Each structure stands twice: as C-alpha cells, then as structure tokens.
C-alpha cells in the first residue's frame, strides 16, 4: 500500500507543477483547486483505511480508477489532447497491472483510449476522423498497452515465484508433507483456538522403525522411498481437516483437531495398519515397514504445547521399546 501512496502523490505533484507552469491554474483557479483538493482528500481518506477495511483489492481498484478520472480532469485543464501530462495515464495502468490482473488492466486501457478520444473531440483543430489523428493516437496509446502487458506478465511471474518460495518454506521437499516449522505454526494456532473454546485435539509423534537398516542394506534412495511410503500412508490414514508433517529424519507428526482420545487411538491403529500392509519393493525383495507412535491428548495429557510434545515423544519411545521386546506383536 505504500507504493500506491507514492504513485498517487507523484501524480498529484506532477499535475500541480504542470498546472503552475502552464498558467492553467491562473485561468481556471477554482475548478483546478477543487479537482486537486478532492483527489488529495481521497488519498488521505484511503490511507486511513476507513473505506473497505480488509478488502485491499477493492480499495486498490477504486484508487486506480480514481486516478484515471483525476488525470482526465487534469488533461482537460492543461491542453486536453495536447497536454504534456498524457503519459500520466501510465501510473494507474501500472498500478492495475501490478495488483489487479490483466482483465482489469485491459479494461482500464480501453477507458483511457475512450478518454483520449473525448479529449481530442474537445480539442480545437483536431479531426478525430482523420488519418493523422489515428496515427497519433496509436503512437500515444500503444506504449501504454505494451507497458500494461509487460507489467502484468512480470507481476504474474513474481507472484508465481513468491508462491513457490513460500511453498518451499513450509513443505518438506521429499514427502510433500508440512515441515516442522509450518507444523508448529499450525499446532500453535490450533492450540490457542482450543484453549479459548475449551476444545480438544490430539497430536501423534511417529518414528519409522529400522530406517538406518534400510539405508545400510539398500542405500539412501531406498531409505527415501521408505520415508515417502510412510508419508503416503499417513495421508491416507487421516481426515482432510488433519495435518501431517515430517519433523526430521525418520520422525513424523500428525495433528488431529477436535479428536477425542478414542478417535486418536483409532487413527493410530489405522496408521499402523496402512504402513504395514504397504510393501516396499527393494531389489526384488518385498520389505514391510513399521512405525512407533506416541499420542498426547489435549487437555487430558497437558495444557501447553511443550508438555504435549514431551508426552507424545515419551510415549513414542515407550512404544518403540515395547515393540522391540521378544514376543511382541510389533507389526499389528
């Protein structure tokens, strides 16, 4: 929004300077002062965010179209079609191209072309039906269209790159699950929500068993395949409203908003089953994976995130030790 303010101030300052230098302000003082005062008041009011709070796109559209109207008024008093300020139309066009998309920008270019035609009709000695006028109009308007096209293309590329960077910052590149940082953000948000509404949730800490053995026997690529298998099984085992993440190495985490202890236990069984029944083909050998899982329920097992993390982590290692015990049903 700071860049929008800068564009509006630049537009106002350039218009004021040309009005003074061209003596237009002396010839039409009151209409020009009213026009510039109204535009300046609009800039101030929109900076206070009184209008359309939280709807920045609507505000940007109104400000952009207001600039088109203001510039048209300035051109009217500073020579109409022969005004040296015709290129001021580039300011709202660039603003629209950067923030409002290609469709709105093209519509604005069409509006600018219509204003140019009306100003030319009102300019003495200009024949809008003549070839010289058509040539002049194309020469003045075509650069605006080119700038609009290049700016919208650049804006789309920047937006795509920013989204890709944001995605890389919150997604584990190997498994496609949330990374630890993003999971912690979601967890903190859900915890605060449940604390304020007396809600419940469960968090699972999951450790893949014997990943080092797979890496040693079959290589790191095989280990990565095993990690992806577990991640896919997690996604199949949880609801659309749940969150799964790869914490680090062979550890995963799952957040179950609104889940009671009974629901969490059902998810644990489903995860174990899905992981075990899905085999991994490594050098013509079918390998079955397994996981150790610890569960912590809010508020039953703790009132803050650190306490719940400690409980779930402790329960996970307890589960791992029990599953290593002789005669244990490790993969059930």
GROMACS .gro file of C-alpha atoms in nm:
model
  332
    1UNK     CA    1   0.000   0.000   0.000
    2UNK     CA    2   0.300   0.232   0.046
    3UNK     CA    3   0.379   0.208  -0.325
    4UNK     CA    4   0.020   0.307  -0.407
    5UNK     CA    5   0.052   0.616  -0.191
    6UNK     CA    6   0.377   0.707  -0.365
    7UNK     CA    7   0.214   0.675  -0.708
    8UNK     CA    8  -0.079   0.895  -0.602
    9UNK     CA    9   0.149   1.161  -0.452
   10UNK     CA   10   0.368   1.157  -0.764
   11UNK     CA   11   0.059   1.202  -0.980
   12UNK     CA   12  -0.063   1.493  -0.767
   13UNK     CA   13   0.276   1.669  -0.759
   14UNK     CA   14   0.333   1.640  -1.135
   15UNK     CA   15  -0.018   1.769  -1.205
   16UNK     CA   16   0.031   2.066  -0.971
   17UNK     CA   17   0.366   2.159  -1.127
   18UNK     CA   18   0.235   2.150  -1.483
   19UNK     CA   19  -0.074   2.349  -1.383
   20UNK     CA   20   0.151   2.621  -1.241
   21UNK     CA   21   0.394   2.626  -1.534
   22UNK     CA   22   0.122   2.627  -1.800
   23UNK     CA   23  -0.070   2.911  -1.627
   24UNK     CA   24  -0.381   2.689  -1.633
   25UNK     CA   25  -0.420   2.749  -1.257
   26UNK     CA   26  -0.446   3.124  -1.324
   27UNK     CA   27  -0.710   3.078  -1.594
   28UNK     CA   28  -0.925   2.825  -1.403
   29UNK     CA   29  -0.826   2.852  -1.035
   30UNK     CA   30  -1.142   2.725  -0.866
   31UNK     CA   31  -1.215   2.418  -1.080
   32UNK     CA   32  -0.850   2.310  -1.068
   33UNK     CA   33  -0.819   2.367  -0.692
   34UNK     CA   34  -1.143   2.173  -0.637
   35UNK     CA   35  -1.019   1.885  -0.855
   36UNK     CA   36  -0.680   1.860  -0.685
   37UNK     CA   37  -0.827   1.910  -0.338
   38UNK     CA   38  -1.082   1.633  -0.392
   39UNK     CA   39  -0.811   1.395  -0.513
   40UNK     CA   40  -0.582   1.483  -0.221
   41UNK     CA   41  -0.869   1.429   0.024
   42UNK     CA   42  -0.940   1.092  -0.133
   43UNK     CA   43  -0.576   0.990  -0.094
   44UNK     CA   44  -0.580   1.084   0.276
   45UNK     CA   45  -0.909   0.906   0.344
   46UNK     CA   46  -0.798   0.584   0.177
   47UNK     CA   47  -0.473   0.591   0.376
   48UNK     CA   48  -0.676   0.588   0.700
   49UNK     CA   49  -0.842   0.265   0.578
   50UNK     CA   50  -1.186   0.389   0.674
   51UNK     CA   51  -1.330   0.256   0.350
   52UNK     CA   52  -1.345  -0.119   0.278
   53UNK     CA   53  -1.129  -0.235   0.572
   54UNK     CA   54  -0.970  -0.570   0.498
   55UNK     CA   55  -1.065  -0.555   0.129
   56UNK     CA   56  -0.743  -0.423  -0.019
   57UNK     CA   57  -0.824  -0.535  -0.375
   58UNK     CA   58  -1.147  -0.331  -0.382
   59UNK     CA   59  -0.967  -0.029  -0.243
   60UNK     CA   60  -0.689  -0.060  -0.500
   61UNK     CA   61  -0.944  -0.081  -0.781
   62UNK     CA   62  -1.124   0.233  -0.658
   63UNK     CA   63  -0.795   0.422  -0.617
   64UNK     CA   64  -0.676   0.319  -0.962
   65UNK     CA   65  -0.996   0.428  -1.134
   66UNK     CA   66  -1.000   0.749  -0.928
   67UNK     CA   67  -0.654   0.829  -1.067
   68UNK     CA   68  -0.784   0.778  -1.421
   69UNK     CA   69  -1.067   1.024  -1.355
   70UNK     CA   70  -0.830   1.272  -1.188
   71UNK     CA   71  -0.577   1.258  -1.473
   72UNK     CA   72  -0.856   1.308  -1.727
   73UNK     CA   73  -0.964   1.621  -1.537
   74UNK     CA   74  -0.605   1.747  -1.527
   75UNK     CA   75  -0.567   1.693  -1.902
   76UNK     CA   76  -0.888   1.885  -1.964
   77UNK     CA   77  -0.745   2.196  -1.796
   78UNK     CA   78  -0.389   2.160  -1.931
   79UNK     CA   79  -0.443   2.136  -2.305
   80UNK     CA   80  -0.679   1.839  -2.349
   81UNK     CA   81  -0.537   1.606  -2.617
   82UNK     CA   82  -0.228   1.827  -2.647
   83UNK     CA   83  -0.148   1.819  -2.275
   84UNK     CA   84   0.209   1.726  -2.179
   85UNK     CA   85   0.063   1.512  -1.899
   86UNK     CA   86  -0.094   1.246  -2.123
   87UNK     CA   87   0.162   0.989  -2.008
   88UNK     CA   88   0.034   1.025  -1.651
   89UNK     CA   89  -0.218   0.756  -1.751
   90UNK     CA   90   0.073   0.513  -1.720
   91UNK     CA   91   0.062   0.545  -1.340
   92UNK     CA   92  -0.285   0.391  -1.282
   93UNK     CA   93  -0.223   0.144  -1.565
   94UNK     CA   94   0.095   0.017  -1.396
   95UNK     CA   95  -0.082   0.006  -1.059
   96UNK     CA   96  -0.361  -0.206  -1.205
   97UNK     CA   97  -0.117  -0.431  -1.388
   98UNK     CA   98   0.076  -0.499  -1.068
   99UNK     CA   99  -0.219  -0.556  -0.836
  100UNK     CA  100  -0.546  -0.616  -1.019
  101UNK     CA  101  -0.463  -0.851  -1.304
  102UNK     CA  102  -0.473  -0.847  -1.682
  103UNK     CA  103  -0.851  -0.820  -1.732
  104UNK     CA  104  -0.889  -0.507  -1.520
  105UNK     CA  105  -0.580  -0.354  -1.678
  106UNK     CA  106  -0.710  -0.407  -2.032
  107UNK     CA  107  -1.043  -0.256  -1.929
  108UNK     CA  108  -0.857   0.044  -1.795
  109UNK     CA  109  -0.660   0.080  -2.120
  110UNK     CA  110  -0.992   0.083  -2.307
  111UNK     CA  111  -1.121   0.354  -2.072
  112UNK     CA  112  -0.804   0.559  -2.128
  113UNK     CA  113  -0.850   0.526  -2.505
  114UNK     CA  114  -1.210   0.649  -2.472
  115UNK     CA  115  -1.098   0.945  -2.259
  116UNK     CA  116  -0.831   1.023  -2.517
  117UNK     CA  117  -1.097   1.028  -2.789
  118UNK     CA  118  -1.327   1.257  -2.588
  119UNK     CA  119  -1.043   1.494  -2.508
  120UNK     CA  120  -0.946   1.503  -2.876
  121UNK     CA  121  -1.304   1.582  -2.978
  122UNK     CA  122  -1.298   1.877  -2.737
  123UNK     CA  123  -0.960   1.999  -2.863
  124UNK     CA  124  -0.987   2.274  -3.129
  125UNK     CA  125  -0.831   2.183  -3.464
  126UNK     CA  126  -0.827   1.805  -3.405
  127UNK     CA  127  -1.021   1.589  -3.652
  128UNK     CA  128  -1.076   1.254  -3.484
  129UNK     CA  129  -1.186   1.102  -3.816
  130UNK     CA  130  -0.857   1.182  -3.988
  131UNK     CA  131  -0.560   0.955  -4.052
  132UNK     CA  132  -0.314   1.188  -3.872
  133UNK     CA  133  -0.521   1.164  -3.553
  134UNK     CA  134  -0.541   0.786  -3.579
  135UNK     CA  135  -0.163   0.768  -3.623
  136UNK     CA  136  -0.106   0.998  -3.328
  137UNK     CA  137  -0.349   0.807  -3.106
  138UNK     CA  138  -0.184   0.474  -3.184
  139UNK     CA  139   0.158   0.624  -3.113
  140UNK     CA  140   0.042   0.752  -2.774
  141UNK     CA  141  -0.170   0.457  -2.663
  142UNK     CA  142   0.032   0.162  -2.795
  143UNK     CA  143   0.320   0.216  -2.547
  144UNK     CA  144   0.065   0.209  -2.264
  145UNK     CA  145  -0.072  -0.121  -2.390
  146UNK     CA  146   0.281  -0.261  -2.417
  147UNK     CA  147   0.372  -0.143  -2.066
  148UNK     CA  148   0.049  -0.295  -1.933
  149UNK     CA  149   0.121  -0.630  -2.097
  150UNK     CA  150   0.483  -0.647  -1.980
  151UNK     CA  151   0.392  -0.537  -1.626
  152UNK     CA  152   0.111  -0.791  -1.587
  153UNK     CA  153   0.341  -1.065  -1.717
  154UNK     CA  154   0.617  -0.962  -1.477
  155UNK     CA  155   0.368  -0.942  -1.189
  156UNK     CA  156   0.238  -1.293  -1.265
  157UNK     CA  157   0.594  -1.430  -1.273
  158UNK     CA  158   0.679  -1.259  -0.943
  159UNK     CA  159   0.361  -1.393  -0.780
  160UNK     CA  160   0.436  -1.745  -0.902
  161UNK     CA  161   0.794  -1.724  -0.774
  162UNK     CA  162   0.679  -1.592  -0.437
  163UNK     CA  163   0.425  -1.872  -0.402
  164UNK     CA  164   0.693  -2.126  -0.491
  165UNK     CA  165   0.928  -1.981  -0.230
  166UNK     CA  166   0.653  -1.978   0.033
  167UNK     CA  167   0.568  -2.336  -0.055
  168UNK     CA  168   0.932  -2.442  -0.020
  169UNK     CA  169   0.944  -2.270   0.318
  170UNK     CA  170   0.661  -2.480   0.459
  171UNK     CA  171   0.672  -2.811   0.268
  172UNK     CA  172   0.917  -3.099   0.310
  173UNK     CA  173   1.064  -3.148  -0.036
  174UNK     CA  174   1.092  -3.528  -0.011
  175UNK     CA  175   0.749  -3.625   0.126
  176UNK     CA  176   0.530  -3.329   0.033
  177UNK     CA  177   0.412  -3.302   0.396
  178UNK     CA  178   0.443  -2.992   0.612
  179UNK     CA  179   0.788  -2.931   0.755
  180UNK     CA  180   0.846  -2.887   1.128
  181UNK     CA  181   0.828  -2.508   1.116
  182UNK     CA  182   0.492  -2.499   0.941
  183UNK     CA  183   0.353  -2.779   1.159
  184UNK     CA  184   0.448  -2.588   1.474
  185UNK     CA  185   0.270  -2.278   1.341
  186UNK     CA  186  -0.046  -2.477   1.273
  187UNK     CA  187  -0.019  -2.651   1.610
  188UNK     CA  188   0.018  -2.323   1.800
  189UNK     CA  189  -0.283  -2.179   1.618
  190UNK     CA  190  -0.498  -2.485   1.687
  191UNK     CA  191  -0.384  -2.496   2.050
  192UNK     CA  192  -0.481  -2.133   2.102
  193UNK     CA  193  -0.819  -2.193   1.943
  194UNK     CA  194  -0.891  -2.497   2.161
  195UNK     CA  195  -0.771  -2.319   2.475
  196UNK     CA  196  -1.013  -2.033   2.408
  197UNK     CA  197  -1.308  -2.255   2.319
  198UNK     CA  198  -1.247  -2.544   2.563
  199UNK     CA  199  -1.188  -2.773   2.266
  200UNK     CA  200  -0.991  -3.095   2.233
  201UNK     CA  201  -0.728  -3.228   1.996
  202UNK     CA  202  -0.462  -3.496   1.976
  203UNK     CA  203  -0.106  -3.497   1.848
  204UNK     CA  204   0.081  -3.806   1.728
  205UNK     CA  205   0.458  -3.841   1.716
  206UNK     CA  206   0.562  -4.113   1.473
  207UNK     CA  207   0.903  -4.270   1.423
  208UNK     CA  208   0.981  -4.503   1.135
  209UNK     CA  209   1.138  -4.825   1.256
  210UNK     CA  210   1.473  -4.951   1.124
  211UNK     CA  211   1.530  -4.677   0.866
  212UNK     CA  212   1.905  -4.697   0.927
  213UNK     CA  213   1.898  -5.070   0.847
  214UNK     CA  214   1.728  -4.998   0.514
  215UNK     CA  215   1.983  -4.727   0.434
  216UNK     CA  216   2.274  -4.956   0.520
  217UNK     CA  217   2.139  -5.254   0.327
  218UNK     CA  218   1.988  -5.088   0.019
  219UNK     CA  219   2.119  -4.731   0.005
  220UNK     CA  220   1.984  -4.382   0.074
  221UNK     CA  221   1.746  -4.390  -0.223
  222UNK     CA  222   1.575  -4.692  -0.070
  223UNK     CA  223   1.550  -4.508   0.261
  224UNK     CA  224   1.392  -4.210   0.087
  225UNK     CA  225   1.142  -4.443  -0.080
  226UNK     CA  226   1.055  -4.585   0.261
  227UNK     CA  227   1.002  -4.235   0.403
  228UNK     CA  228   0.774  -4.146   0.111
  229UNK     CA  229   0.579  -4.467   0.168
  230UNK     CA  230   0.517  -4.374   0.531
  231UNK     CA  231   0.415  -4.021   0.430
  232UNK     CA  232   0.163  -4.156   0.178
  233UNK     CA  233   0.022  -4.394   0.440
  234UNK     CA  234  -0.018  -4.104   0.683
  235UNK     CA  235  -0.211  -3.903   0.427
  236UNK     CA  236  -0.440  -4.200   0.360
  237UNK     CA  237  -0.499  -4.251   0.731
  238UNK     CA  238  -0.610  -3.902   0.835
  239UNK     CA  239  -0.901  -3.670   0.762
  240UNK     CA  240  -0.891  -3.367   0.534
  241UNK     CA  241  -0.903  -3.147   0.845
  242UNK     CA  242  -0.593  -3.311   0.999
  243UNK     CA  243  -0.229  -3.210   0.946
  244UNK     CA  244   0.072  -3.434   0.884
  245UNK     CA  245   0.435  -3.328   0.883
  246UNK     CA  246   0.783  -3.468   0.858
  247UNK     CA  247   0.965  -3.345   1.165
  248UNK     CA  248   1.319  -3.455   1.091
  249UNK     CA  249   1.494  -3.763   0.962
  250UNK     CA  250   1.265  -4.057   1.030
  251UNK     CA  251   1.019  -3.870   1.255
  252UNK     CA  252   0.671  -3.757   1.158
  253UNK     CA  253   0.392  -3.576   1.340
  254UNK     CA  254   0.015  -3.564   1.298
  255UNK     CA  255  -0.227  -3.308   1.445
  256UNK     CA  256  -0.590  -3.418   1.488
  257UNK     CA  257  -0.808  -3.113   1.560
  258UNK     CA  258  -1.122  -3.192   1.756
  259UNK     CA  259  -1.017  -3.553   1.812
  260UNK     CA  260  -1.104  -3.732   2.136
  261UNK     CA  261  -0.866  -3.994   2.282
  262UNK     CA  262  -1.081  -4.265   2.123
  263UNK     CA  263  -1.058  -4.106   1.781
  264UNK     CA  264  -0.683  -4.062   1.820
  265UNK     CA  265  -0.641  -4.430   1.909
  266UNK     CA  266  -0.841  -4.529   1.602
  267UNK     CA  267  -0.611  -4.316   1.384
  268UNK     CA  268  -0.305  -4.479   1.544
  269UNK     CA  269  -0.435  -4.825   1.454
  270UNK     CA  270  -0.518  -4.712   1.101
  271UNK     CA  271  -0.169  -4.568   1.052
  272UNK     CA  272  -0.002  -4.885   1.176
  273UNK     CA  273  -0.219  -5.099   0.952
  274UNK     CA  274  -0.171  -4.888   0.639
  275UNK     CA  275   0.207  -4.872   0.684
  276UNK     CA  276   0.245  -5.243   0.748
  277UNK     CA  277   0.020  -5.364   0.469
  278UNK     CA  278   0.201  -5.146   0.209
  279UNK     CA  279   0.514  -5.323   0.093
  280UNK     CA  280   0.828  -5.169  -0.049
  281UNK     CA  281   0.997  -5.339  -0.345
  282UNK     CA  282   1.375  -5.312  -0.299
  283UNK     CA  283   1.595  -5.509  -0.541
  284UNK     CA  284   1.321  -5.768  -0.592
  285UNK     CA  285   1.273  -5.802  -0.216
  286UNK     CA  286   0.941  -5.706  -0.060
  287UNK     CA  287   1.007  -5.506   0.257
  288UNK     CA  288   0.741  -5.428   0.515
  289UNK     CA  289   0.783  -5.109   0.713
  290UNK     CA  290   0.657  -5.033   1.061
  291UNK     CA  291   0.626  -4.728   1.284
  292UNK     CA  292   0.630  -4.645   1.654
  293UNK     CA  293   0.364  -4.399   1.762
  294UNK     CA  294   0.312  -4.185   2.071
  295UNK     CA  295  -0.012  -3.998   2.143
  296UNK     CA  296  -0.084  -3.691   2.356
  297UNK     CA  297  -0.435  -3.557   2.406
  298UNK     CA  298  -0.528  -3.202   2.493
  299UNK     CA  299  -0.624  -3.119   2.766
  300UNK     CA  300  -0.602  -3.466   2.922
  301UNK     CA  301  -0.224  -3.507   2.890
  302UNK     CA  302  -0.112  -3.146   2.912
  303UNK     CA  303  -0.213  -2.781   2.894
  304UNK     CA  304   0.066  -2.641   2.679
  305UNK     CA  305   0.238  -2.740   2.356
  306UNK     CA  306   0.574  -2.823   2.511
  307UNK     CA  307   0.417  -3.054   2.766
  308UNK     CA  308   0.214  -3.231   2.498
  309UNK     CA  309   0.522  -3.268   2.277
  310UNK     CA  310   0.715  -3.419   2.566
  311UNK     CA  311   0.432  -3.663   2.645
  312UNK     CA  312   0.388  -3.774   2.284
  313UNK     CA  313   0.763  -3.810   2.237
  314UNK     CA  314   0.797  -4.015   2.554
  315UNK     CA  315   0.505  -4.237   2.456
  316UNK     CA  316   0.656  -4.290   2.112
  317UNK     CA  317   0.986  -4.419   2.254
  318UNK     CA  318   0.798  -4.631   2.503
  319UNK     CA  319   0.605  -4.784   2.214
  320UNK     CA  320   0.932  -4.847   2.030
  321UNK     CA  321   1.082  -5.026   2.329
  322UNK     CA  322   0.771  -5.239   2.380
  323UNK     CA  323   0.769  -5.339   2.014
  324UNK     CA  324   1.133  -5.445   2.037
  325UNK     CA  325   1.057  -5.679   2.329
  326UNK     CA  326   1.075  -6.050   2.249
  327UNK     CA  327   0.738  -6.195   2.156
  328UNK     CA  328   0.574  -5.856   2.100
  329UNK     CA  329   0.321  -5.815   1.818
  330UNK     CA  330   0.535  -5.548   1.654
  331UNK     CA  331   0.350  -5.506   1.337
  332UNK     CA  332  -0.009  -5.536   1.443
   0.00000   0.00000   0.00000
